[in-house]
Structure formats: structure tokens, C-alpha cells
Amino acid sequence: MIRPTPHVAAMSPYALAELNAPAGKRVISLSQNESLRRPSPQVSDVLVSAMTNAHLYPDPEWTELRNALAALHGIPASGILCGNGSMELIACLTLTYCDEKSAVLAPAHAYPFFRTAAGLARARYDTAPEVGVTASVDTLLAAVQPDTRIVFVANPGNPTGTRIPRAELDRLRKGLRGDILLVIDEAYGEFADHLGEPLFDLVSRGDTVILRTFSKAYGLAGIRVGWGLFPENIASEVRKVMNPNNVSVAGQTAAATALSDQAYMRETCAITAGLRDGFSNRLRKVGFYIAESFTNFALIRFYDAQAAQQADAILRAEGVVARAQSVAGLPDCLRVTVGTAEDLDLAASLLEHRAKGGKA
Ligand SMILES: Cc1ncc(COP(=O)(O)O)c(C=O)c1O
């Protein structure tokens, strides 16, 4: 019998949303924090011609994309690594810096893939309580152990949607030992860029990594491109565990082209924020608790886990797939991705009906 290693056998598969609808209903996925808009039309225009080079391996240095990211953000191209989604970078960071003698620390309601990545490296996964659904620097610092090697903070967070200000991240970094890597995952960073708190300068300290992705505001979830700014000595170690040809020809071309159309991306963020706030305010009016979100989704808190499950079932009966959050320690919550105005209106009216005591 061919057996996996015991730690892989003990792992659960990473849970993705089940995208199905009752017979005769269309699946309305509001479950994966994908963009409500297609990518910039410029992306499809260049992809066909980029494919004439598909017989060649992609550029292992991501040269065009790296240079474009460096120019846009005013950061050194040499510190940028691109990944097959930022998930690849998260996994490679834990594989590089953690093993069975170490621990990863994250806020209690953090992005669940941080736990998976710790598991891949056989590291223990520790969590620190949040204040409501917002990460807390005090509890994170209090939860640090002698064997903590990486602290992950998604800012804004998923599934919470909340964020902590730059000054709090500075306080976190200053309070962590110098042998602990701080990874700030800004997958939703573009939705909060208007707040004017860029973090990239933290990387020059040598102990902090900033991650971003093309999957959210740039609308390229299906093409799998993430990136990060790394201290150079960390980048060179992480590269050893990465697939050397990780971002396809299509991915590099699509990401560089999407990056060049900043106006389109900014418009996506503005449309998303408007629909998110309209949806959230509508439900707050009928008594739902929804924390302020700085992302492309809203986290709805119900009276209890049973109420959340009932609401999930009511939405699913009409084909609307939201995302239950037990895996992130929030069984009384559902996360709803900002979709089209029409799809959000359907979700909001089903939930309003429920709040007003209506039956499914
Ligand atoms: C906080 C956070 N980090 C990373 C990712 C993964 O992004 P990518 O598509 O770049 O792998 C997600 C996706 O939902 C996310 O929410």
C-alpha cells in the first residue's frame, strides 16, 4: 500500500465553496471574493497575441511584470517575487521558515489558508483573540511563543473585512522579536489604498513581507498571479522552494496589462465599495450586524450559528451561494462577496424577508 506521510494523512483538504443550485436555478456565487467585473478589456486584447509564445516556458524572472510593479509602487524590482496566486507565496514562506519545531501565529479569524500553510510545513498553528472581528496587536503580542517563526496578518482581513491602521502594524512589528517574520497579506489592499497608508517601506527593515494579488481588485482570480515585496535575503531563500516557472505566459501578460489600466481597477474598487455599502446599510437597517468592510465582501453576523445556517439555506434555495465561516471560527456568520447589483438585491431581499420573520 502506498501511504502518504502521517502529517499529510492528518490534514483536511482545503475547503472551497460548493457551487451548486437547486434544479432550475442559476448558481449565483457570492462566495469566493472574486471581482464583480471582468478584467480590463485590454487584457483579453493582448492575451491572444501572448499565446503565440505559449510553446516557450514563461520568464522565470517575471521581468516585465516586476518592472511595472516596481514603477507603479515606487519599490525595488529586485525585492519582488511573483507567485501562482499569493497562495503559492504564503505556502512557500512557511515551507522556508517553519518546521515541526516551530509555530505560525495569526488572528483568530484569519484567512484559513494560513493554517493550511502551517500544516504543510508541519508547524503548529496558534491564534490570538480578536476584538470583535478585528485583529488585535495586544493579543497577538501576548500570544507569541519562543518557537513562533511567522506572524500572518491579512490587512484588510478575510473573512472579517476589517483592518487595523498602519500605526498598529508598526507597533506589532516593533513588539515582535527580530527572529519572527511578519507577513502582511494585502490581498484586498487596493480596496483600502484610498486611505493612504502604504506599507511597502516596512520591508526595508529586513523582517517583514508584504503580499498582494491580482485576484481581487484586478479581476484576475482565474489566471493566478500574486506577488509580494520581500527583503532580498528572504526572497532568495523563498525562491528555492518555489516552482521556477510558476506564473504562466498568460498570467504574466494579463497581470502586466491589468496593472497598466489603473483607471479600470480604480473604477472596479469604487463600484464595489458603493454596492458593498448599499447592501450592508440595507441589512443593518433591519437589524443585522455587519462590521465596516474595506474589501469586496461583507461579513454578516447572525444571532447564532443556527440562524446563520438557516439564512445560508434560504439563500441556497434560490441559488445564492454565500460562504459559511465555521472554518474561520465564526459559525454565526456568513460572508457575502459583492456581486452585481441584481444579485446583491436578490440576496438582500431574501435576508430582509427572513429578518422580518418571513418564511423561506
Ligand atoms: C487574505 C487572502 N490572501 C490570499 C488570498 C489568495 O489569493 P490568490 O488568488 O492570489 O492566491 C485570498 C483569497 O481569497 C485572501 O483572501
GROMACS .gro file of C-alpha atoms and ligand atoms in nm:
model
  376
    1MET     CA    1   0.000   0.000   0.000
    2ILE     CA    2   0.128   0.347  -0.090
    3ARG     CA    3   0.096   0.568   0.218
    4PRO     CA    4   0.116   0.947   0.248
    5THR     CA    5   0.330   1.094   0.524
    6PRO     CA    6   0.142   1.099   0.856
    7HIS     CA    7   0.114   1.478   0.857
    8VAL     CA    8  -0.048   1.485   0.511
    9ALA     CA    9  -0.279   1.199   0.607
   10ALA     CA   10  -0.388   1.404   0.910
   11MET     CA   11  -0.457   1.720   0.704
   12SER     CA   12  -0.805   1.810   0.581
   13PRO     CA   13  -0.834   1.917   0.216
   14TYR     CA   14  -0.865   2.295   0.177
   15ALA     CA   15  -1.240   2.361   0.173
   16LEU     CA   16  -1.371   2.564  -0.122
   17ALA     CA   17  -1.733   2.673  -0.161
   18GLU     CA   18  -1.975   2.418  -0.304
   19LEU     CA   19  -2.108   2.585  -0.615
   20ASN     CA   20  -2.440   2.423  -0.684
   21ALA     CA   21  -2.802   2.534  -0.708
   22PRO     CA   22  -3.138   2.358  -0.689
   23ALA     CA   23  -3.271   2.225  -1.020
   24GLY     CA   24  -3.384   2.505  -1.247
   25LYS     CA   25  -3.196   2.780  -1.059
   26ARG     CA   26  -2.883   2.956  -1.177
   27VAL     CA   27  -2.581   2.941  -0.941
   28ILE     CA   28  -2.519   3.291  -0.808
   29SER     CA   29  -2.177   3.263  -0.649
   30LEU     CA   30  -2.117   3.531  -0.386
   31SER     CA   31  -1.873   3.300  -0.216
   32GLN     CA   32  -1.517   3.339  -0.341
   33ASN     CA   33  -1.438   3.711  -0.321
   34GLU     CA   34  -1.392   3.724  -0.696
   35SER     CA   35  -1.432   4.059  -0.872
   36LEU     CA   36  -1.781   4.154  -0.983
   37ARG     CA   37  -1.629   4.278  -1.310
   38ARG     CA   38  -1.441   4.105  -1.589
   39PRO     CA   39  -1.075   4.210  -1.622
   40SER     CA   40  -0.986   4.525  -1.815
   41PRO     CA   41  -1.079   4.474  -2.182
   42GLN     CA   42  -0.713   4.541  -2.262
   43VAL     CA   43  -0.630   4.205  -2.101
   44SER     CA   44  -0.829   3.995  -2.347
   45ASP     CA   45  -0.689   4.203  -2.634
   46VAL     CA   46  -0.327   4.111  -2.550
   47LEU     CA   47  -0.382   3.751  -2.443
   48VAL     CA   48  -0.437   3.613  -2.791
   49SER     CA   49  -0.108   3.750  -2.920
   50ALA     CA   50   0.074   3.646  -2.598
   51MET     CA   51  -0.037   3.289  -2.669
   52THR     CA   52   0.182   3.277  -2.979
   53ASN     CA   53   0.466   3.231  -2.724
   54ALA     CA   54   0.289   2.957  -2.532
   55HIS     CA   55   0.530   2.693  -2.667
   56LEU     CA   56   0.804   2.858  -2.457
   57TYR     CA   57   0.841   2.844  -2.079
   58PRO     CA   58   0.745   3.169  -1.910
   59ASP     CA   59   1.004   3.426  -1.798
   60PRO     CA   60   1.124   3.288  -1.461
   61GLU     CA   61   1.216   3.644  -1.354
   62TRP     CA   62   0.873   3.794  -1.441
   63THR     CA   63   1.074   4.086  -1.579
   64GLU     CA   64   0.803   4.297  -1.742
   65LEU     CA   65   0.559   4.246  -1.456
   66ARG     CA   66   0.818   4.310  -1.186
   67ASN     CA   67   0.937   4.629  -1.351
   68ALA     CA   68   0.581   4.753  -1.391
   69LEU     CA   69   0.501   4.680  -1.023
   70ALA     CA   70   0.822   4.850  -0.914
   71ALA     CA   71   0.747   5.161  -1.118
   72LEU     CA   72   0.385   5.183  -1.003
   73HIS     CA   73   0.453   5.138  -0.632
   74GLY     CA   74   0.797   5.303  -0.615
   75ILE     CA   75   0.961   4.986  -0.482
   76PRO     CA   76   1.273   4.790  -0.584
   77ALA     CA   77   1.206   4.531  -0.856
   78SER     CA   78   1.476   4.309  -0.704
   79GLY     CA   79   1.262   4.251  -0.390
   80ILE     CA   80   0.951   4.143  -0.582
   81LEU     CA   81   0.852   3.777  -0.617
   82CYS     CA   82   0.550   3.674  -0.822
   83GLY     CA   83   0.350   3.364  -0.737
   84ASN     CA   84   0.092   3.132  -0.884
   85GLY     CA   85  -0.157   3.330  -0.679
   86SER     CA   86  -0.044   3.470  -0.346
   87MET     CA   87  -0.138   3.130  -0.201
   88GLU     CA   88   0.184   2.995  -0.352
   89LEU     CA   89   0.385   3.267  -0.178
   90ILE     CA   90   0.211   3.202   0.157
   91ALA     CA   91   0.284   2.829   0.133
   92CYS     CA   92   0.646   2.885   0.026
   93LEU     CA   93   0.706   3.125   0.316
   94THR     CA   94   0.600   2.866   0.574
   95LEU     CA   95   0.799   2.593   0.398
   96THR     CA   96   1.106   2.818   0.407
   97TYR     CA   97   1.087   2.938   0.767
   98CYS     CA   98   0.890   2.680   0.965
   99ASP     CA   99   0.914   2.313   1.052
  100GLU     CA  100   0.779   2.077   1.317
  101LYS     CA  101   0.974   2.263   1.586
  102SER     CA  102   0.810   2.598   1.512
  103ALA     CA  103   0.479   2.781   1.519
  104VAL     CA  104   0.281   3.017   1.297
  105LEU     CA  105   0.066   3.280   1.466
  106ALA     CA  106  -0.236   3.464   1.322
  107PRO     CA  107  -0.551   3.641   1.445
  108ALA     CA  108  -0.835   3.408   1.548
  109HIS     CA  109  -1.050   3.479   1.241
  110ALA     CA  110  -0.769   3.488   0.986
  111TYR     CA  111  -0.768   3.368   0.627
  112PRO     CA  112  -0.790   2.987   0.663
  113PHE     CA  113  -0.510   2.918   0.416
  114PHE     CA  114  -0.258   3.042   0.677
  115ARG     CA  115  -0.348   2.732   0.880
  116THR     CA  116  -0.310   2.508   0.575
  117ALA     CA  117   0.031   2.660   0.501
  118ALA     CA  118   0.143   2.599   0.860
  119GLY     CA  119   0.026   2.238   0.821
  120LEU     CA  120   0.229   2.192   0.502
  121ALA     CA  121   0.540   2.291   0.697
  122ARG     CA  122   0.437   2.070   0.993
  123ALA     CA  123   0.433   2.379   1.215
  124ARG     CA  124   0.189   2.438   1.499
  125TYR     CA  125  -0.080   2.698   1.423
  126ASP     CA  126  -0.153   2.940   1.707
  127THR     CA  127  -0.422   3.207   1.710
  128ALA     CA  128  -0.476   3.528   1.905
  129PRO     CA  129  -0.823   3.652   2.002
  130GLU     CA  130  -0.966   3.940   1.803
  131VAL     CA  131  -1.161   4.237   1.935
  132GLY     CA  132  -1.498   4.158   1.781
  133VAL     CA  133  -1.384   4.076   1.428
  134THR     CA  134  -1.077   4.300   1.419
  135ALA     CA  135  -0.720   4.176   1.471
  136SER     CA  136  -0.561   4.290   1.795
  137VAL     CA  137  -0.195   4.380   1.825
  138ASP     CA  138  -0.207   4.335   2.203
  139THR     CA  139  -0.337   3.977   2.186
  140LEU     CA  140  -0.101   3.888   1.901
  141LEU     CA  141   0.200   4.007   2.101
  142ALA     CA  142   0.073   3.823   2.408
  143ALA     CA  143   0.034   3.500   2.206
  144VAL     CA  144   0.394   3.494   2.078
  145GLN     CA  145   0.579   3.181   2.190
  146PRO     CA  146   0.951   3.103   2.199
  147ASP     CA  147   0.902   2.888   1.886
  148THR     CA  148   0.693   3.141   1.687
  149ARG     CA  149   0.859   3.196   1.349
  150ILE     CA  150   0.595   3.369   1.134
  151VAL     CA  151   0.307   3.603   1.221
  152PHE     CA  152   0.050   3.636   0.942
  153VAL     CA  153  -0.192   3.930   0.939
  154ALA     CA  154  -0.423   3.988   0.644
  155ASN     CA  155  -0.499   4.359   0.636
  156PRO     CA  156  -0.780   4.409   0.545
  157GLY     CA  157  -0.874   4.067   0.680
  158ASN     CA  158  -1.065   3.783   0.519
  159PRO     CA  159  -1.332   3.682   0.622
  160THR     CA  160  -1.369   3.980   0.856
  161GLY     CA  161  -1.323   4.265   0.604
  162THR     CA  162  -1.185   4.482   0.884
  163ARG     CA  163  -0.842   4.644   0.901
  164ILE     CA  164  -0.603   4.787   1.154
  165PRO     CA  165  -0.423   5.114   1.085
  166ARG     CA  166  -0.059   5.148   0.985
  167ALA     CA  167   0.038   5.273   1.333
  168GLU     CA  168  -0.090   4.946   1.482
  169LEU     CA  169   0.111   4.741   1.233
  170ASP     CA  170   0.420   4.942   1.327
  171ARG     CA  171   0.351   4.867   1.693
  172LEU     CA  172   0.312   4.497   1.611
  173ARG     CA  173   0.639   4.487   1.421
  174LYS     CA  174   0.827   4.671   1.694
  175GLY     CA  175   0.686   4.437   1.960
  176LEU     CA  176   0.788   4.116   1.776
  177ARG     CA  177   1.130   3.957   1.823
  178GLY     CA  178   1.374   4.010   1.540
  179ASP     CA  179   1.371   3.637   1.454
  180ILE     CA  180   0.997   3.643   1.377
  181LEU     CA  181   0.892   3.716   1.020
  182LEU     CA  182   0.585   3.940   0.991
  183VAL     CA  183   0.383   3.870   0.675
  184ILE     CA  184   0.118   4.131   0.599
  185ASP     CA  185  -0.119   3.995   0.337
  186GLU     CA  186  -0.279   4.282   0.149
  187ALA     CA  187  -0.486   4.070  -0.090
  188TYR     CA  188  -0.757   4.338  -0.059
  189GLY     CA  189  -0.508   4.625  -0.032
  190GLU     CA  190  -0.632   4.807  -0.344
  191PHE     CA  191  -0.975   4.848  -0.182
  192ALA     CA  192  -0.809   5.040   0.104
  193ASP     CA  193  -0.544   5.230  -0.095
  194HIS     CA  194  -0.755   5.547  -0.077
  195LEU     CA  195  -0.678   5.560   0.296
  196GLY     CA  196  -0.320   5.646   0.203
  197GLU     CA  197  -0.135   5.402   0.429
  198PRO     CA  198   0.105   5.208   0.205
  199LEU     CA  199   0.318   4.953   0.389
  200PHE     CA  200   0.592   4.872   0.142
  201ASP     CA  201   0.857   5.075   0.327
  202LEU     CA  202   0.830   4.829   0.620
  203VAL     CA  203   1.007   4.571   0.405
  204SER     CA  204   1.339   4.756   0.422
  205ARG     CA  205   1.360   4.659   0.792
  206GLY     CA  206   1.452   4.309   0.671
  207ASP     CA  207   1.195   4.123   0.879
  208THR     CA  208   0.863   4.196   0.705
  209VAL     CA  209   0.698   4.079   0.382
  210ILE     CA  210   0.401   4.245   0.209
  211LEU     CA  211   0.182   4.032  -0.018
  212ARG     CA  212  -0.070   4.144  -0.281
  213THR     CA  213  -0.265   3.973  -0.557
  214PHE     CA  214  -0.420   4.028  -0.897
  215SER     CA  215  -0.715   3.807  -0.797
  216LYS     CA  216  -0.933   4.071  -0.635
  217ALA     CA  217  -0.938   4.436  -0.750
  218TYR     CA  218  -0.772   4.350  -1.083
  219GLY     CA  219  -1.027   4.076  -1.153
  220LEU     CA  220  -0.777   3.805  -1.249
  221ALA     CA  221  -0.862   3.529  -0.997
  222GLY     CA  222  -0.882   3.276  -1.279
  223ILE     CA  223  -0.536   3.342  -1.412
  224ARG     CA  224  -0.350   3.302  -1.078
  225VAL     CA  225  -0.100   3.580  -1.018
  226GLY     CA  226   0.003   3.705  -0.675
  227TRP     CA  227   0.311   3.900  -0.578
  228GLY     CA  228   0.496   4.032  -0.280
  229LEU     CA  229   0.774   4.263  -0.172
  230PHE     CA  230   1.040   4.073   0.021
  231PRO     CA  231   1.370   4.165   0.186
  232GLU     CA  232   1.626   4.037  -0.065
  233ASN     CA  233   1.779   3.771   0.163
  234ILE     CA  234   1.427   3.632   0.230
  235ALA     CA  235   1.335   3.643  -0.140
  236SER     CA  236   1.642   3.436  -0.230
  237GLU     CA  237   1.556   3.167   0.026
  238VAL     CA  238   1.185   3.153  -0.070
  239ARG     CA  239   1.277   3.116  -0.438
  240LYS     CA  240   1.447   2.786  -0.358
  241VAL     CA  241   1.110   2.629  -0.269
  242MET     CA  242   0.905   2.792  -0.546
  243ASN     CA  243   0.824   2.636  -0.879
  244PRO     CA  244   1.080   2.811  -1.102
  245ASN     CA  245   0.826   2.854  -1.385
  246ASN     CA  246   0.532   2.940  -1.164
  247VAL     CA  247   0.348   3.218  -1.348
  248SER     CA  248   0.234   3.124  -1.698
  249VAL     CA  249   0.293   3.332  -2.010
  250ALA     CA  250  -0.077   3.423  -1.999
  251GLY     CA  251  -0.056   3.515  -1.632
  252GLN     CA  252   0.243   3.746  -1.670
  253THR     CA  253   0.094   3.919  -1.973
  254ALA     CA  254  -0.250   3.955  -1.818
  255ALA     CA  255  -0.118   4.092  -1.490
  256ALA     CA  256   0.115   4.346  -1.652
  257THR     CA  257  -0.166   4.463  -1.879
  258ALA     CA  258  -0.421   4.487  -1.597
  259LEU     CA  259  -0.166   4.687  -1.397
  260SER     CA  260  -0.127   4.934  -1.680
  261ASP     CA  261  -0.501   5.007  -1.673
  262GLN     CA  262  -0.515   5.169  -1.328
  263ALA     CA  263  -0.827   5.367  -1.419
  264TYR     CA  264  -1.023   5.046  -1.478
  265MET     CA  265  -0.903   4.892  -1.149
  266ARG     CA  266  -0.988   5.208  -0.954
  267GLU     CA  267  -1.334   5.211  -1.112
  268THR     CA  268  -1.383   4.847  -1.006
  269CYS     CA  269  -1.293   4.942  -0.647
  270ALA     CA  270  -1.535   5.237  -0.649
  271ILE     CA  271  -1.824   5.034  -0.794
  272THR     CA  272  -1.755   4.753  -0.549
  273ALA     CA  273  -1.745   4.985  -0.248
  274GLY     CA  274  -2.071   5.153  -0.349
  275LEU     CA  275  -2.256   4.822  -0.389
  276ARG     CA  276  -2.099   4.679  -0.069
  277ASP     CA  277  -2.203   4.975   0.142
  278GLY     CA  278  -2.553   4.988  -0.010
  279PHE     CA  279  -2.602   4.617   0.060
  280SER     CA  280  -2.461   4.641   0.414
  281ASN     CA  281  -2.663   4.950   0.509
  282ARG     CA  282  -2.981   4.794   0.377
  283LEU     CA  283  -2.931   4.490   0.601
  284ARG     CA  284  -2.816   4.696   0.901
  285LYS     CA  285  -3.150   4.877   0.880
  286VAL     CA  286  -3.333   4.551   0.950
  287GLY     CA  287  -3.105   4.466   1.240
  288PHE     CA  288  -2.813   4.268   1.102
  289TYR     CA  289  -2.466   4.332   1.244
  290ILE     CA  290  -2.213   4.393   0.967
  291ALA     CA  291  -1.868   4.526   1.056
  292GLU     CA  292  -1.727   4.802   0.834
  293SER     CA  293  -1.558   4.630   0.541
  294PHE     CA  294  -1.256   4.753   0.343
  295THR     CA  295  -1.283   4.471   0.088
  296ASN     CA  296  -1.508   4.328  -0.183
  297PHE     CA  297  -1.726   4.139   0.064
  298ALA     CA  298  -1.942   4.188   0.373
  299LEU     CA  299  -1.945   3.965   0.680
  300ILE     CA  300  -2.294   3.929   0.824
  301ARG     CA  301  -2.322   3.823   1.185
  302PHE     CA  302  -2.640   3.638   1.284
  303TYR     CA  303  -2.796   3.578   1.623
  304ASP     CA  304  -2.627   3.238   1.646
  305ALA     CA  305  -2.481   2.957   1.433
  306GLN     CA  306  -2.824   2.807   1.370
  307ALA     CA  307  -2.958   3.138   1.240
  308ALA     CA  308  -2.657   3.164   1.007
  309GLN     CA  309  -2.720   2.811   0.877
  310GLN     CA  310  -3.087   2.888   0.819
  311ALA     CA  311  -3.001   3.204   0.628
  312ASP     CA  312  -2.747   3.007   0.422
  313ALA     CA  313  -3.019   2.754   0.335
  314ILE     CA  314  -3.265   3.029   0.240
  315LEU     CA  315  -3.011   3.184   0.005
  316ARG     CA  316  -2.911   2.847  -0.140
  317ALA     CA  317  -3.274   2.761  -0.211
  318GLU     CA  318  -3.265   3.047  -0.464
  319GLY     CA  319  -2.920   2.952  -0.596
  320VAL     CA  320  -2.734   3.220  -0.398
  321VAL     CA  321  -2.412   3.077  -0.256
  322ALA     CA  322  -2.267   3.275   0.035
  323ARG     CA  323  -1.980   3.143   0.244
  324ALA     CA  324  -2.028   2.990   0.589
  325GLN     CA  325  -1.742   3.077   0.823
  326SER     CA  326  -1.706   2.795   1.079
  327VAL     CA  327  -1.359   2.727   0.941
  328ALA     CA  328  -1.255   3.079   1.048
  329GLY     CA  329  -1.410   3.040   1.394
  330LEU     CA  330  -1.723   3.239   1.304
  331PRO     CA  331  -2.006   2.983   1.282
  332ASP     CA  332  -2.261   3.261   1.339
  333CYS     CA  333  -2.150   3.450   1.026
  334LEU     CA  334  -2.194   3.436   0.650
  335ARG     CA  335  -1.961   3.615   0.413
  336VAL     CA  336  -2.120   3.764   0.102
  337THR     CA  337  -1.897   3.869  -0.188
  338VAL     CA  338  -2.001   4.187  -0.368
  339GLY     CA  339  -2.162   4.069  -0.690
  340THR     CA  340  -2.372   4.254  -0.946
  341ALA     CA  341  -2.640   4.495  -0.823
  342GLU     CA  342  -2.907   4.246  -0.932
  343ASP     CA  343  -2.753   3.951  -0.745
  344LEU     CA  344  -2.696   4.154  -0.429
  345ASP     CA  345  -3.052   4.281  -0.443
  346LEU     CA  346  -3.178   3.922  -0.452
  347ALA     CA  347  -2.954   3.825  -0.157
  348ALA     CA  348  -3.055   4.133   0.043
  349SER     CA  349  -3.427   4.082  -0.016
  350LEU     CA  350  -3.408   3.716   0.090
  351LEU     CA  351  -3.226   3.813   0.410
  352GLU     CA  352  -3.458   4.108   0.480
  353HIS     CA  353  -3.757   3.882   0.439
  354ARG     CA  354  -3.602   3.644   0.689
  355ALA     CA  355  -3.520   3.925   0.935
  356LYS     CA  356  -3.879   4.042   0.922
  357GLY     CA  357  -3.992   3.697   1.031
  358GLY     CA  358  -4.079   3.569   0.683
  359LYS     CA  359  -4.054   3.202   0.597
  360ALA     CA  360  -3.831   3.066   0.323
  361LIG     C1  361  -0.639   3.726   0.257
  361LIG     C2  362  -0.617   3.648   0.132
  361LIG     N1  363  -0.492   3.618   0.097
  361LIG     C3  364  -0.467   3.549  -0.015
  361LIG     C4  365  -0.569   3.503  -0.095
  361LIG     C5  366  -0.536   3.419  -0.215
  361LIG     O1  367  -0.520   3.496  -0.324
  361LIG     P1  368  -0.464   3.437  -0.462
  361LIG     O2  369  -0.580   3.423  -0.550
  361LIG     O3  370  -0.366   3.542  -0.505
  361LIG     O4  371  -0.393   3.307  -0.433
  361LIG     C6  372  -0.701   3.533  -0.063
  361LIG     C7  373  -0.810   3.485  -0.149
  361LIG     O5  374  -0.924   3.485  -0.117
  361LIG     C8  375  -0.725   3.607   0.055
  361LIG     O6  376  -0.849   3.634   0.093
   0.00000   0.00000   0.00000
